[in-house]
XYZ file of C-alpha atoms in Angstrom:
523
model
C 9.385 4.529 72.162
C 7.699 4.210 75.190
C 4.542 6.027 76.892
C 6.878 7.520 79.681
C 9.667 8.319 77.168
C 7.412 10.581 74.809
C 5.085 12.048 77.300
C 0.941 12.151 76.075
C -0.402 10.797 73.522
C -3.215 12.563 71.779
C -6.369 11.984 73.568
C -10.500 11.934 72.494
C -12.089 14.989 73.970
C -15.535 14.443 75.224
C -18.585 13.208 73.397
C -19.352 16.417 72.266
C -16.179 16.927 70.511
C -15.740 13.620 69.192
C -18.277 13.912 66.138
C -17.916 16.156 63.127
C -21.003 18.024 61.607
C -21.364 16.132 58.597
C -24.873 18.424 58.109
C -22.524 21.329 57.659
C -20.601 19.981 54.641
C -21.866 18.663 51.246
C -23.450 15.072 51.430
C -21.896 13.676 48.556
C -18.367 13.508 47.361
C -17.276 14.786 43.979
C -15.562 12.429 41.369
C -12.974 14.417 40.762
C -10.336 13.160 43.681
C -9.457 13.395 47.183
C -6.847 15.525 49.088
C -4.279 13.396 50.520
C -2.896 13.783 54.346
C 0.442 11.922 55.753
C 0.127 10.414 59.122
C 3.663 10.463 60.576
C 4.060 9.217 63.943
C 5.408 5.995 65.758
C 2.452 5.549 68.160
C -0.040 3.216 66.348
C -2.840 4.613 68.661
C -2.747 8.323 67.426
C -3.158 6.682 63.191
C -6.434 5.155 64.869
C -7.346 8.130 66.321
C -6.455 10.749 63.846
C -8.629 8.455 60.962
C -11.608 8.058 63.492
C -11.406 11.876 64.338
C -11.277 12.365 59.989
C -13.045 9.699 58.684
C -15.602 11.491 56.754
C -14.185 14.816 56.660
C -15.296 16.442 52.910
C -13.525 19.573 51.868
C -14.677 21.775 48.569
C -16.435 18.573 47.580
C -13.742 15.729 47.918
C -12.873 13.939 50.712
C -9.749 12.419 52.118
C -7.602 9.957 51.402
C -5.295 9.333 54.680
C -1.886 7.590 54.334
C 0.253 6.362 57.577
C 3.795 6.252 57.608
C 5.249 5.440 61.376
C 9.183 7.000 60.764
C 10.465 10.213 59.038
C 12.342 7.876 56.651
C 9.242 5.911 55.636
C 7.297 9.460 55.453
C 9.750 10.477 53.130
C 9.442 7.628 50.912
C 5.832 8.130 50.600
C 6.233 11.681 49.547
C 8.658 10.970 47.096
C 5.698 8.492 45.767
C 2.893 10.612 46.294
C 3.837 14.121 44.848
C 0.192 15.875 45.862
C 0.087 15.426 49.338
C -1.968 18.032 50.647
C -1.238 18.029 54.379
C 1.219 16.789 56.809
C 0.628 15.667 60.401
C 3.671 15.167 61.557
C 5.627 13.801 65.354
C 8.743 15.520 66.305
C 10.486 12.318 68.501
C 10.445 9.446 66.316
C 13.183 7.000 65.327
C 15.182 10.385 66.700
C 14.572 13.107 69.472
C 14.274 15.324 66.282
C 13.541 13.292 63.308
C 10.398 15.285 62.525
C 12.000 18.225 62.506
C 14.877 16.966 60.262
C 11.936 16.155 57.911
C 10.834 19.125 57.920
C 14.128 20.274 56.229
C 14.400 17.738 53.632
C 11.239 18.634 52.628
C 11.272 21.940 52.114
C 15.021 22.288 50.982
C 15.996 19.244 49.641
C 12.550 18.393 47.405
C 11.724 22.180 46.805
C 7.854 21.234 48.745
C 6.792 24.295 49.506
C 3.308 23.937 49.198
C 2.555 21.019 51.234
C 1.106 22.234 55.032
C 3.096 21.132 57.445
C 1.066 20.546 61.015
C 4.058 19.936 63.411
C 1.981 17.655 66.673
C 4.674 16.889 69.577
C 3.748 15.369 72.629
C 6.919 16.834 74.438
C 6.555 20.417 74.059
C 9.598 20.558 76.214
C 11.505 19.308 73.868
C 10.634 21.427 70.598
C 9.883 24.723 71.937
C 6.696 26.452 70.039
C 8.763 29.718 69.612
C 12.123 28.129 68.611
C 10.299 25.639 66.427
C 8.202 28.426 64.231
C 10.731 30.500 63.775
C 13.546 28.059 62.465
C 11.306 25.455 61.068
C 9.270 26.034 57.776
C 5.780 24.661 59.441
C 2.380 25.892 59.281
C 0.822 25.086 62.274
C 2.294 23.807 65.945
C -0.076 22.071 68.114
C 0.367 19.756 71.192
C -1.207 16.659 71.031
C -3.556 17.260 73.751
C -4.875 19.711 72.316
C -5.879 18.231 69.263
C -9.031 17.260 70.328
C -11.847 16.143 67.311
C -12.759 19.538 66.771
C -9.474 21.316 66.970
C -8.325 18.525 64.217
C -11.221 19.609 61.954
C -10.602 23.040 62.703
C -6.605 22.808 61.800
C -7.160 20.483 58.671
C -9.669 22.574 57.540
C -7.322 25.520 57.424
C -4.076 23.556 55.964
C -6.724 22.391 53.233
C -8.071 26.024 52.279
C -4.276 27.068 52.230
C -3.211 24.173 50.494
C -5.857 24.974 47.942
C -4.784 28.730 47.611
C -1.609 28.059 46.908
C -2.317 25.157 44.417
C -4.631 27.681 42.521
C -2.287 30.776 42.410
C 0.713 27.864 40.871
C -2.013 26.933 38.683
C -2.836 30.544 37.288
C 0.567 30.994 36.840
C 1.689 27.964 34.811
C -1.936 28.981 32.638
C -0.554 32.579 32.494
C 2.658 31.819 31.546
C 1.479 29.200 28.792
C -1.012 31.893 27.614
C 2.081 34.572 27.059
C 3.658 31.779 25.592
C 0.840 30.790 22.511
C -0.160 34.415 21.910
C 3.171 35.199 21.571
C 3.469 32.024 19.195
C 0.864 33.478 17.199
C 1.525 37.101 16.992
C 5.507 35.697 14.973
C 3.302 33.509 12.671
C 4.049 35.681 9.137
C 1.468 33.423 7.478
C -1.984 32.618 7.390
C -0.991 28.916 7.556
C 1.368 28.975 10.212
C -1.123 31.095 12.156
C -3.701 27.606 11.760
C -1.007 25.338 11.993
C 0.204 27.024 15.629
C -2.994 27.517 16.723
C -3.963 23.512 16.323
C -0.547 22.927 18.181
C -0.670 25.770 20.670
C -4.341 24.872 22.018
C -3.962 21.670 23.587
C -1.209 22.830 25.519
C -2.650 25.684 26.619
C -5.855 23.861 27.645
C -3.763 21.370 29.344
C -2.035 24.095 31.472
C -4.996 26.437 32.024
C -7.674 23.778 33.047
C -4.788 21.489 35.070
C -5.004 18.475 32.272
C -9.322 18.128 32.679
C -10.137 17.936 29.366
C -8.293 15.674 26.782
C -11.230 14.621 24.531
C -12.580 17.786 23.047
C -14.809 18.415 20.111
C -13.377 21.332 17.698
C -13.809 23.028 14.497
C -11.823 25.269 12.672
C -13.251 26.872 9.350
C -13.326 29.517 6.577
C -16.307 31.189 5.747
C -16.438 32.793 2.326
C -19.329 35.377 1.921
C -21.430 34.491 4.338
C -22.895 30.882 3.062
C -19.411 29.496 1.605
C -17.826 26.957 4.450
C -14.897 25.371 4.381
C -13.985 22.966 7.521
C -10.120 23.668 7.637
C -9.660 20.715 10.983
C -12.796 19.210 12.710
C -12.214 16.361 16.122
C -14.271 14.792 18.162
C -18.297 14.743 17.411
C -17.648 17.439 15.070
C -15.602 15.862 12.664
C -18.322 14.575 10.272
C -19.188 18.297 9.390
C -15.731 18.384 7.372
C -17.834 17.525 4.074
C -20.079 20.774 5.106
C -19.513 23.418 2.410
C -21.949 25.689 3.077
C -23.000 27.680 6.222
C -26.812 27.301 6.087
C -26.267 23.571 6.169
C -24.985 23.705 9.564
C -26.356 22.321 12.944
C -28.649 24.891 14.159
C -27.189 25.032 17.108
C -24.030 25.659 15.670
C -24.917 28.697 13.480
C -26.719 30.219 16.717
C -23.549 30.217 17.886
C -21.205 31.873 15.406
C -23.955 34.237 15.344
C -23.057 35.060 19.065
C -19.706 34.864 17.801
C -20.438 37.499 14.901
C -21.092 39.991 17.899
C -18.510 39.409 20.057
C -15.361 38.345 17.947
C -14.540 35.802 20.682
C -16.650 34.098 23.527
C -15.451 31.606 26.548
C -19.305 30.736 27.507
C -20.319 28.135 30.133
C -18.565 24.642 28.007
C -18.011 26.145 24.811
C -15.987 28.677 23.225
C -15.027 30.151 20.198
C -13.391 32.961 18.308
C -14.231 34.716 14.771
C -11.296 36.394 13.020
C -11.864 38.668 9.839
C -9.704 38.617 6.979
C -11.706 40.773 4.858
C -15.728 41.971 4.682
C -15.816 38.528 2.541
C -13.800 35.786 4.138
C -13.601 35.127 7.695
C -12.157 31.746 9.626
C -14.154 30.602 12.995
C -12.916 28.460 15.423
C -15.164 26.870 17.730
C -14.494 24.253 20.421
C -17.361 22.470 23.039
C -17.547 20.510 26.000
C -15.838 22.145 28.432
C -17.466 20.912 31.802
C -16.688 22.872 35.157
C -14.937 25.548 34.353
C -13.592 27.357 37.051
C -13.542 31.283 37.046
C -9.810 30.995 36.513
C -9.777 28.680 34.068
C -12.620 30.790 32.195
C -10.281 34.646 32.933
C -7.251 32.614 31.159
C -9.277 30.584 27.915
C -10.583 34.527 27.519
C -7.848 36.246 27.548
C -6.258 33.385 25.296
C -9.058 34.331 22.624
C -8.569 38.192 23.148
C -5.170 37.874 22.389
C -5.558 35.065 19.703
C -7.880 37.643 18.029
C -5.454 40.593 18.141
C -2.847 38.173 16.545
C -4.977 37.480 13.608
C -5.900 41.252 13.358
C -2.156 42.004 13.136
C -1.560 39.311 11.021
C -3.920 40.418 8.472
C -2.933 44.444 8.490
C 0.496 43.367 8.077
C -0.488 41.018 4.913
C -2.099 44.120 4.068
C 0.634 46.642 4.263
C 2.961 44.001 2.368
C 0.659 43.291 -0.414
C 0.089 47.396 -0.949
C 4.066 47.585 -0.552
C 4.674 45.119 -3.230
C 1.869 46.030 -5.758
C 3.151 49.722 -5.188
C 6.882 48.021 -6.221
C 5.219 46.230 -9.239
C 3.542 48.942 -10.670
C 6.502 50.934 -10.275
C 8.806 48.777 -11.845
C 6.434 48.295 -14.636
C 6.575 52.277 -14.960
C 10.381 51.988 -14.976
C 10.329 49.839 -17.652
C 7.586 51.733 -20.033
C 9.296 54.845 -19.997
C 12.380 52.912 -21.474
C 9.769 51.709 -24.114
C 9.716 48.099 -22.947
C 7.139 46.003 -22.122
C 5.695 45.490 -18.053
C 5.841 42.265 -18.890
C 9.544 42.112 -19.055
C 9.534 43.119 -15.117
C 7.202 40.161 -14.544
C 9.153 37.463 -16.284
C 12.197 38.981 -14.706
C 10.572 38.208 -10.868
C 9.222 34.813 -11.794
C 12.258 33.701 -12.920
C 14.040 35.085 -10.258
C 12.463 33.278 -7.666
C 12.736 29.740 -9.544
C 16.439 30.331 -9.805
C 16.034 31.342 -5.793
C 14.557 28.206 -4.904
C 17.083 25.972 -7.264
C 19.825 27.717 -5.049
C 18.181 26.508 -1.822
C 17.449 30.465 -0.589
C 14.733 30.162 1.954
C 11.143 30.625 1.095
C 11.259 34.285 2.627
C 14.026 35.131 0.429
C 12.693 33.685 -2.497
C 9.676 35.684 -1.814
C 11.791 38.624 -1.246
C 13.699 38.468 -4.313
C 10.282 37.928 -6.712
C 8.647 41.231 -5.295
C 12.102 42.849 -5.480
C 13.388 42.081 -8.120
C 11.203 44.376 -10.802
C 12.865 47.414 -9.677
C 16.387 46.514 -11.041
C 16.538 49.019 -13.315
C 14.510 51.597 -11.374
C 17.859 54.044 -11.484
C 17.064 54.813 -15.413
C 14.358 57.136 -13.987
C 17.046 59.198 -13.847
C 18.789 59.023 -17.576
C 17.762 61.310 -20.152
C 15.141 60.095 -22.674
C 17.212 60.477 -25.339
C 19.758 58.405 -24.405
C 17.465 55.465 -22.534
C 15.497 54.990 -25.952
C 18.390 55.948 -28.557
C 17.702 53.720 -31.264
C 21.383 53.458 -32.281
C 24.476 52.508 -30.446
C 25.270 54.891 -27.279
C 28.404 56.908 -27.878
C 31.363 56.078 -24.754
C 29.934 59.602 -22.952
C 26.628 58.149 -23.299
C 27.671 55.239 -22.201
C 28.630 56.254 -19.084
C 25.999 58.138 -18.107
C 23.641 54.965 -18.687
C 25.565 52.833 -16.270
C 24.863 55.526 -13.823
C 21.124 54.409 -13.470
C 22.570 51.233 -11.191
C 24.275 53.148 -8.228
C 21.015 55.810 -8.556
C 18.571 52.945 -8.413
C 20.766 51.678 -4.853
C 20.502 55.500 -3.644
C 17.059 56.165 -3.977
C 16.046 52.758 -2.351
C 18.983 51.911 -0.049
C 17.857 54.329 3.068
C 14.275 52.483 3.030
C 13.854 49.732 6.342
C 11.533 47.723 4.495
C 12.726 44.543 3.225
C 11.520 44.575 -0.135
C 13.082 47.827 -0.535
C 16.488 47.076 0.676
C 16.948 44.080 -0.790
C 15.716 45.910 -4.454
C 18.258 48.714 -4.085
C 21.218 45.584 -3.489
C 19.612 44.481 -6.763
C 19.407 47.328 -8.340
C 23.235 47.989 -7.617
C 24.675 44.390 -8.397
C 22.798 43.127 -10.978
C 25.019 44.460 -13.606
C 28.606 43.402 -11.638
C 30.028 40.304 -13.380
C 31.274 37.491 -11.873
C 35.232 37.655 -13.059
C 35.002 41.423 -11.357
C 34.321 43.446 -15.011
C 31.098 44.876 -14.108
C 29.611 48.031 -13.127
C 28.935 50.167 -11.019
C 31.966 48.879 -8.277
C 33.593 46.069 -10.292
C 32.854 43.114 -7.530
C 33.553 39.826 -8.112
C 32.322 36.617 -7.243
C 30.593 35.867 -4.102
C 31.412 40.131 -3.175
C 28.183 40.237 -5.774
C 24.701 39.741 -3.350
C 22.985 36.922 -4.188
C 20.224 38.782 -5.185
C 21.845 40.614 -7.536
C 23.581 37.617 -9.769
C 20.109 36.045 -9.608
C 18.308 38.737 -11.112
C 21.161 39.649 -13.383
C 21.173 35.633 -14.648
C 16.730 36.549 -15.408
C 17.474 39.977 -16.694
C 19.328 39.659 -19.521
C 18.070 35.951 -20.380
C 14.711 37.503 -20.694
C 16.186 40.558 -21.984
C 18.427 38.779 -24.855
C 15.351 36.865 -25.934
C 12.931 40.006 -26.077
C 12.764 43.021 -28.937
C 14.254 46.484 -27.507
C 14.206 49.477 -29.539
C 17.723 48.682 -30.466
C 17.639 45.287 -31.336
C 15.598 42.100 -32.068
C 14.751 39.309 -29.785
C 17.703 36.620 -30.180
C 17.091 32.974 -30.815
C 16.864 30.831 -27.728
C 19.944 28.734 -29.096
C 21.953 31.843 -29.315
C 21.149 32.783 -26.011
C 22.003 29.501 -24.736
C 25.027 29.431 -26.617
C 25.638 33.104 -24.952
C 25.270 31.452 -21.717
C 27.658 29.185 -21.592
C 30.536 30.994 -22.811
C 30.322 33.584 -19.953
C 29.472 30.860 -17.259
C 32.169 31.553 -14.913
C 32.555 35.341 -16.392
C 29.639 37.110 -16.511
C 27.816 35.146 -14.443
C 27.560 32.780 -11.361
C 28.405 29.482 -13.102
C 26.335 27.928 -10.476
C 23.212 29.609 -11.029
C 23.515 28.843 -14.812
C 23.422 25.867 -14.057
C 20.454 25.762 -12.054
C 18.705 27.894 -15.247
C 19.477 25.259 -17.367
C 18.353 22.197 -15.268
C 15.159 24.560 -14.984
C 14.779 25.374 -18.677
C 11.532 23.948 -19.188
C 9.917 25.994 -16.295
C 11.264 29.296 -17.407
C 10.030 28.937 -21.541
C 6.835 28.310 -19.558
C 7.057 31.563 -17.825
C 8.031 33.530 -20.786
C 5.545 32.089 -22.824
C 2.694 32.965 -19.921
C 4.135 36.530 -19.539
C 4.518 37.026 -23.643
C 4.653 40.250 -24.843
């Protein structure tokens, strides 16, 4: 396009205006990358111009990398290369009286670019009216070429740049936000001390990835148990740190190292200049520290979102280890109380136990998760709970129980369900389902509703299959402990009646394993 078709080209302004203050911005520029502008426009005079005019332009310590494209469709090939352009100084009249503005749109609608600054130059103002141009084009600055003398260049670069910038930070904060929501949260569903480590090692790089935009990758970490004070145990160790995974005890740590737990001691978690770290407490003997160093130029951001990481990292340990807490009192309270259950009945607590471990090997053999198998082992000892409620005299008659006696005994099941079954703990609902199915039979001839087959929980034909194994094989104070070939023998004829035939089977195939556990748990 000609000189007369276009109109003026951008011109130099005077000396004076040519030369930018290079005393007014740092000397040197930083390693860390440049920001990248976009030269669109078909006059090769105003690429000469524009890179004399920028040439050693620094801005928050990098400099700039300027790339020429002479046609909208070439521009948009470089952006589609170049995802992190920075700034746009673009022509309006190109291969088109309105290519530059058609750009414009692609840019912004059709690849989502919202954050690149657009600086719209036009040396035809006729032609794309400021007013019209702002207000239906998604720019950032208009400017006539003539106007963009040296200085005014500096002056509107400058400003794209700082905006630019801003916006890039605020996208970064919120992709660090969002992955810090997303690995406390991570943490606070870990149920386990081990999946609490295990997420943590997974969640971290991630999160450091997201919250420091990718500028770390090698990193030297620790994470470790400390048992009373001197006791270490390195749990996962990278990087320089990783020879200290032979350490076992805390004095024979770095110096350096125990200054900082120390620090660490006092403030539970720490994001300090190119370290950081976090203590969590398990108990007033056993605590696990995680510690992680050489974090180099940290920005304030980057340090607000690593802290609040730890914060919430440290809450998530804190809740983990109440609610161990509460379900460790919750199922010693269960134990003690079945073991109660069972010596008012004149039988042995260990009955209860052998009952719960052989519960949960029959669990696993039926592929019930390892929740449920947990469940059903800390459950399980209250199966006969209800018989708090039948008369002494007929829970340890000696003889055999007359039909009206009888009756009243099989009561204890549907008791044990009601006193449990309004309880929203886990342990305790799934006891009261034990307590009432345990002594339903498989062909439907059981008590206390007559179910049959797979009607009967789960729960309750597994603990029924321990219970009366362990029971048949023990002394009660109406009989003597059975032969373990007559209970066997006992067992196979009411496969398929009495009980599940398919968890027989699995107590057979596992034979070995529960003699062991009655033998451990002997009377």
């Amino acid at each position: 396009m000609t000189e007369s078709q276009k109109g003026s080209s951008m011109t130099l302004a005077p000396s004076e205006d040519r030369f930018l203050f290079a005393e007014e911005r740092p000397a040197e520029v930083a390693q860390h990358g440049v920001w990248k502008i976009l030269i669109v426009d078909d006059e090769p005079e105003v690429h000469s111009v524009t890179r004399l005019a920028l040439h050693d332009v620094v801005f928050a310590g990098r400099g700039l990398e300027l790339i020429s494209a002479h046609s909208a469709a070439e521009a948009e090939e470089v952006l589609h290369r170049h995802g992190d352009i920075a700034v746009i100084l673009l022509d309006v009249v190109m291969e088109t009286d309105n290519a530059g503005l058609e750009l414009i749109r692609r840019i912004r609608d059709t690849m989502r670019n919202s954050a690149t600054r657009i600086i719209l130059r036009t040396g035809q103002p006729g032609q794309a009216p400021e007013s019209d141009v702002i207000i239906r084009y998604d720019i950032n600055d208009y400017r006539e070429k003539t106007d963009l003398t040296s200085s005014h260049l500096f002056t509107a670069i400058y400003g794209a740049l700082r905006a630019y910038r801003d916006i890039n930070a605020l996208e970064h904060h919120q992709d660090g936000l969002e992955e810090v929501i997303a690995a406390t949260s991570a943490l606070f569903e870990c149920q386990t001390l081990r999946a609490f480590t295990r997420t943590a090692e997974d969640r971290f790089p991630k999160l450091l990835a997201k919250t420091t935009a990718g500028k770390f990758t090698n990193i030297d970490m620790i994470w470790a148990r400390r048992i009373n004070k001197d006791g270490f145990d390195v749990i996962a160790a990278t990087g320089s740190l990783r020879p200290l995974a032979g350490c076992t005890k805390f004095a024979d740590l770095p110096e350096m190292l125990i200054q900082r737990f120390e620090e660490l001691e006092k403030a539970g978690s720490l994001v300090n200049g190119t370290w950081l770290g976090g203590l969590y407490r398990e108990s007033s003997t056993l605590e696990y520290v995680f510690y992680m160093e050489g974090l180099h130029a940290l920005t304030p951001t980057d340090r607000n979102l690593l802290d609040v990481y730890m914060r919430q990292a440290t809450s998530a340990f804190d809740n983990l280890v109440l609610t161990q807490q509460i379900d460790e009192t919750q199922r010693e309270i269960v134990y003690r109380l079945g073991e109660a259950v069972e010596s008012r009945s004149q039988e042995t607590g260990n009955h209860v136990k052998r009952v719960a471990e052989i519960s949960r090997l029959i669990a696993r053999g039926a592929g019930l998760s390892p929740r449920d198998c947990d469940i059903i082992f800390y459950a399980s000892p209250l199966h006969d709970v209800g018989k708090i409620a039948i008369p002494d005299a007929i829970l340890n008659k000696a003889g055999k129980l007359t039909p009206e006696e009888w009756e009243i005994m099989k009561t204890h099941a549907i008791k044990g369900y009601e006193m449990l079954s309004n309880s929203e703990r886990p342990i305790l609902k799934a006891a009261a389902v034990i307590a009432r199915d345990h002594h339903e039979k498989w062909d439907g001839s059981g008590y206390p509703e007559g179910r049959r087959g797979e009607e009967i929980d789960i729960m309750g034909r597994i603990t029924a299959v321990a219970d009366v194994f362990d029971a048949l094989g023990s002394d009660r104070c109406y009989k003597k402990a059975w032969p373990l070939d007559d209970v066997l023998a006992l067992f196979r004829h009411e496969r398929g009646k009495h009980f599940d035939p398919h968890l027989v089977d699995i107590l057979f195939d596992n034979l070995e394993a529960v003699t062991e556990i009655q033998q451990r748990y002997s009377d």
